PDB file of C-alpha atoms in Angstrom:
ATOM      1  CA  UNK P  95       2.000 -19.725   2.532  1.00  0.00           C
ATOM      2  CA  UNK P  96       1.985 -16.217   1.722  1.00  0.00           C
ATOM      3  CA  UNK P  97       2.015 -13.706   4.320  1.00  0.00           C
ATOM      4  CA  UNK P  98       1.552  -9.625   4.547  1.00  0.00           C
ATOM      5  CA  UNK P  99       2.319  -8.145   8.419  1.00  0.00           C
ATOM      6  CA  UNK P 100       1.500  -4.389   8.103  1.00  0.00           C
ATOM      7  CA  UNK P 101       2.814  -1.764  10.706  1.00  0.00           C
ATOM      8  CA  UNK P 102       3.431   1.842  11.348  1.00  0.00           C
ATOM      9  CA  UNK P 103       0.042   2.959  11.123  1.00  0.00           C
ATOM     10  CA  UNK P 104      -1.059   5.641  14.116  1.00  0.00           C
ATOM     11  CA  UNK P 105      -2.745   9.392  15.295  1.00  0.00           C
ATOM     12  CA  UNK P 106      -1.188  12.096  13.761  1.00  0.00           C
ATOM     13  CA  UNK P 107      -2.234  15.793  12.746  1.00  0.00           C
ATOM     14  CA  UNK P 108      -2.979  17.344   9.619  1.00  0.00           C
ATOM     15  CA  UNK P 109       0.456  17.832   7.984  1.00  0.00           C
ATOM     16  CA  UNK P 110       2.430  15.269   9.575  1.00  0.00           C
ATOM     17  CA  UNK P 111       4.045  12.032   8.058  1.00  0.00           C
ATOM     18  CA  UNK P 112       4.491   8.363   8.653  1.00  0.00           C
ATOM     19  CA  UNK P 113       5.926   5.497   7.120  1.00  0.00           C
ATOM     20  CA  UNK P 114       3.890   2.578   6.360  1.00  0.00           C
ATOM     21  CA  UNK P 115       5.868  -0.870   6.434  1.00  0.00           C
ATOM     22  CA  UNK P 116       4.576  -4.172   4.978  1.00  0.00           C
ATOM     23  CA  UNK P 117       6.838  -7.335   5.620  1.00  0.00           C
ATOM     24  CA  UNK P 118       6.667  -9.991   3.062  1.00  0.00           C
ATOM     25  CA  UNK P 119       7.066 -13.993   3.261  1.00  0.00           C
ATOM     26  CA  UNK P 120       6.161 -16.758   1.198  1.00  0.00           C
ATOM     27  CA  UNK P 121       6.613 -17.081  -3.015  1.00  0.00           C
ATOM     28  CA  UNK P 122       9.368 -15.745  -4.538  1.00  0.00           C
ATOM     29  CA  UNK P 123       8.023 -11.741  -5.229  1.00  0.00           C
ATOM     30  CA  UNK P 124       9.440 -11.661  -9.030  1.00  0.00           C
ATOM     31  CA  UNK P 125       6.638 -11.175 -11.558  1.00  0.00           C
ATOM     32  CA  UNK P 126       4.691  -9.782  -8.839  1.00  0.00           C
ATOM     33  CA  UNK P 127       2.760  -6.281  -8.173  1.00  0.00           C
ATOM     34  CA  UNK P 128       2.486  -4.968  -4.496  1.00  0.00           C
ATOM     35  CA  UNK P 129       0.344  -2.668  -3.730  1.00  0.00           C
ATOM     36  CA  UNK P 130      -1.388  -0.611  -0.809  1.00  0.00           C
ATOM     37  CA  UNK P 131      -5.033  -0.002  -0.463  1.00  0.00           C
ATOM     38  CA  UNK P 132      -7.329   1.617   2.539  1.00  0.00           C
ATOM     39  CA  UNK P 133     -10.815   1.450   3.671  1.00  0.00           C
ATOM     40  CA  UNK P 134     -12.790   4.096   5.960  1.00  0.00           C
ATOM     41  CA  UNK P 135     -15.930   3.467   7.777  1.00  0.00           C
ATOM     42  CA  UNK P 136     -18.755   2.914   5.235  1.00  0.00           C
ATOM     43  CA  UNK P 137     -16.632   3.271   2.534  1.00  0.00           C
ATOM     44  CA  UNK P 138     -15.154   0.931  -0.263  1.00  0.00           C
ATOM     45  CA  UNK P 139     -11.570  -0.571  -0.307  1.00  0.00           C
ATOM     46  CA  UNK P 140      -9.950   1.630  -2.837  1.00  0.00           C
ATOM     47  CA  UNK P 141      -6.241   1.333  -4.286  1.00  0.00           C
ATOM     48  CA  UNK P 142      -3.782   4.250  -2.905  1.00  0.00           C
ATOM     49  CA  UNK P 143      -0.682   3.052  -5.145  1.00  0.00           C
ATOM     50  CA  UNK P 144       1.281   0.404  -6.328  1.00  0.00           C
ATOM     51  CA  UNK P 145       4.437  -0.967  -7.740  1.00  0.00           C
ATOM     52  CA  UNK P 146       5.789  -3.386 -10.436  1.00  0.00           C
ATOM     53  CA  UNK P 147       8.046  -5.851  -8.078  1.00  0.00           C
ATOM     54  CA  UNK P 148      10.535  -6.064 -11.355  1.00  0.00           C
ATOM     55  CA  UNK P 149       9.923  -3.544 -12.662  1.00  0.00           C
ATOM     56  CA  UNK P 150      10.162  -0.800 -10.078  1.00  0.00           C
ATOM     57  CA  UNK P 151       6.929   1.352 -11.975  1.00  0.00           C
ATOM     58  CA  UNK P 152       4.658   3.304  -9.343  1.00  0.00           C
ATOM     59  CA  UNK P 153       1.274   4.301 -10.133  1.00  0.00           C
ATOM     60  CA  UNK P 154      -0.810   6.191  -7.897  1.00  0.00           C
ATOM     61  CA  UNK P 155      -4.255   7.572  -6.778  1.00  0.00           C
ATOM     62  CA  UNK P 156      -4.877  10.693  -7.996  1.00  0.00           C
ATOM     63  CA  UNK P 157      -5.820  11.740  -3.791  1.00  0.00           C
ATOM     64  CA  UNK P 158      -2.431  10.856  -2.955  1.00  0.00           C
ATOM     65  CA  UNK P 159      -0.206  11.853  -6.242  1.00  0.00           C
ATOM     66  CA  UNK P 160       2.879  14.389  -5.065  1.00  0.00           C
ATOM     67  CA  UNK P 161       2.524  13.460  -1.196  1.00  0.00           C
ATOM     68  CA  UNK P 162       2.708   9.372  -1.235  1.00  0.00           C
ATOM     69  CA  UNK P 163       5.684   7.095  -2.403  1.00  0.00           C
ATOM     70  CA  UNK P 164       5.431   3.673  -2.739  1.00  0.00           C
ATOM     71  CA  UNK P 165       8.837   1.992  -2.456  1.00  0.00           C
ATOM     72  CA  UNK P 166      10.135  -1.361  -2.106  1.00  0.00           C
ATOM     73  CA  UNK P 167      13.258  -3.145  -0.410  1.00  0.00           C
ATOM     74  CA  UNK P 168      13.949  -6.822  -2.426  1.00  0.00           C
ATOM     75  CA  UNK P 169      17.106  -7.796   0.006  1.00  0.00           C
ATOM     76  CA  UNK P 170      14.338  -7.411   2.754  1.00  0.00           C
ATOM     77  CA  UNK P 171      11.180  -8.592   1.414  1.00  0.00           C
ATOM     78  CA  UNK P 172       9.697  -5.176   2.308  1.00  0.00           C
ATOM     79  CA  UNK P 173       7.409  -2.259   1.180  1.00  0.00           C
ATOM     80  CA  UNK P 174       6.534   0.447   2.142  1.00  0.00           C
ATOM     81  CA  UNK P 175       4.743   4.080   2.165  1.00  0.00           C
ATOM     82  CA  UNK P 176       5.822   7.177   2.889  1.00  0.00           C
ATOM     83  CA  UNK P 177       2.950   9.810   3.644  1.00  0.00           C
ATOM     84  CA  UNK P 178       3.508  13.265   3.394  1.00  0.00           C
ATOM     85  CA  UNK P 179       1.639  16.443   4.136  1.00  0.00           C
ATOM     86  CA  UNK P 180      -1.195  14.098   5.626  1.00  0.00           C
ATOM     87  CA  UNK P 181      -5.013  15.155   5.920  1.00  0.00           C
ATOM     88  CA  UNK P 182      -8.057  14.094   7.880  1.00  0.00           C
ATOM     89  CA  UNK P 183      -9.471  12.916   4.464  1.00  0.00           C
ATOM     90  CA  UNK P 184      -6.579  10.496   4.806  1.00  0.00           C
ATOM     91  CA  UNK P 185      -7.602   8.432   7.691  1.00  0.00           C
ATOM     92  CA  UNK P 186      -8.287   4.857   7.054  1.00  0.00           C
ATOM     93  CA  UNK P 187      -7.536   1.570   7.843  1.00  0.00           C
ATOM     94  CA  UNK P 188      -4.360   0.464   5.180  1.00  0.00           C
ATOM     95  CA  UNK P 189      -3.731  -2.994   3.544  1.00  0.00           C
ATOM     96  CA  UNK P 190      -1.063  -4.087   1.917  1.00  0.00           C
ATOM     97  CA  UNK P 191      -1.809  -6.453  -1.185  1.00  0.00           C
ATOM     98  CA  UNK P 192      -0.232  -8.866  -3.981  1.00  0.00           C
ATOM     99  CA  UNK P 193      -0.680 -10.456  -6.874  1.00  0.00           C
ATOM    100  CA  UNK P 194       0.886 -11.569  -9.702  1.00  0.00           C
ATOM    101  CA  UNK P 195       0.922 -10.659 -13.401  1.00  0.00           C
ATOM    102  CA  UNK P 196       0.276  -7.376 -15.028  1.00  0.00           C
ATOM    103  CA  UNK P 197       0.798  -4.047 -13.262  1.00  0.00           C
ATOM    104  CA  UNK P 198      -1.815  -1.977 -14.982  1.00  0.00           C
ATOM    105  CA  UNK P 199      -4.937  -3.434 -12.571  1.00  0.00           C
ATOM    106  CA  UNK P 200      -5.739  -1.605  -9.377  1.00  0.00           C
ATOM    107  CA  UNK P 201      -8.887  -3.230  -8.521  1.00  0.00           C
ATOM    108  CA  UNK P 202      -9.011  -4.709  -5.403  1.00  0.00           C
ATOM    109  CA  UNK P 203     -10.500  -8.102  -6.265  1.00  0.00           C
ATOM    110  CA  UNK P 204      -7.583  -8.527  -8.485  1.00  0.00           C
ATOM    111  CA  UNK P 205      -5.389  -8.618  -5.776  1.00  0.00           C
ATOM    112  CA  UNK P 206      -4.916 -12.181  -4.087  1.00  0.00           C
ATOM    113  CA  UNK P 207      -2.863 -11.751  -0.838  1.00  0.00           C
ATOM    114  CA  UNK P 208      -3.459  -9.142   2.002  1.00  0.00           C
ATOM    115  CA  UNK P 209      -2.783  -8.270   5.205  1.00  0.00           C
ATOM    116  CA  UNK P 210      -4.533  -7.224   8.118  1.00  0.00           C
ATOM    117  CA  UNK P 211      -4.236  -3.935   8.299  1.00  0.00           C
ATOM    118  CA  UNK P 212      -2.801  -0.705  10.115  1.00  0.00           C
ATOM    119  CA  UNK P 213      -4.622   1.973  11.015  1.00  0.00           C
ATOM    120  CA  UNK P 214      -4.575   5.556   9.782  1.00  0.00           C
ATOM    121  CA  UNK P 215      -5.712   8.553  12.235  1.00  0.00           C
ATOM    122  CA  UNK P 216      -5.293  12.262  10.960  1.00  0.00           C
ATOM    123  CA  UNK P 217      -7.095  14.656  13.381  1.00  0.00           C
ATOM    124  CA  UNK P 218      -7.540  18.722  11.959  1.00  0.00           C
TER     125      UNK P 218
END
């Protein structure tokens, strides 16, 4: 059974960091793609960046290009994102997702796994 536990979400101002963490059990990860997504209020799930397990190829959302890295740990079963230089327009509730097979799809009903979220809070 597949599971996604996401954490280090929080309130921070406009400029600040955090580190998102997403721990990972179930399947083997190989051939996989992990990505992160988030959702505000009234708005749809959309993808923020992801990463070829194998491979090790990020892609991004334009919104987020230059101040988000996606990374992964494999000895750890762990991802994670690192968000710089954060603004209000960032807030949102973040989800860490899986799936398996080719990296170039961002969509989120192509992703099969998620977790339950951590929540994102950038005040002005």
């Amino acid at each position: 059974q597949v599971q996604l536990i996401e954490s280090g979400g929080g309130l921070v101002q406009a400029g600040a960091s955090l580190r998102l963490s997403c721990a990972y059990s179930g399947r083997s990860l190989s051939g996989s793609v992990m990505a992160w997504f988030r959702q505000a209020p009234g708005q749809e799930r959309e993808h923020v960046a992801r990463i070829g397990w194998n491979s090790g190829r990020t892609f991004y959302a334009d919104s987020v290009s230059g101040r988000f890295t996606i990374s992964r740990d494999g000895s750890k079963n762990m991802l994670y994102l690192q968000m710089d230089r954060l603004e209000p327009g960032d807030t949102a509730t973040y989800y860490c997702a899986l799936r398996y097979g080719l990296e170039n799809v961002r969509g989120p009903a192509e992703f099969d796994d998620w977790g339950k979220g951590t929540q994102v809070t950038v005040s002005a």
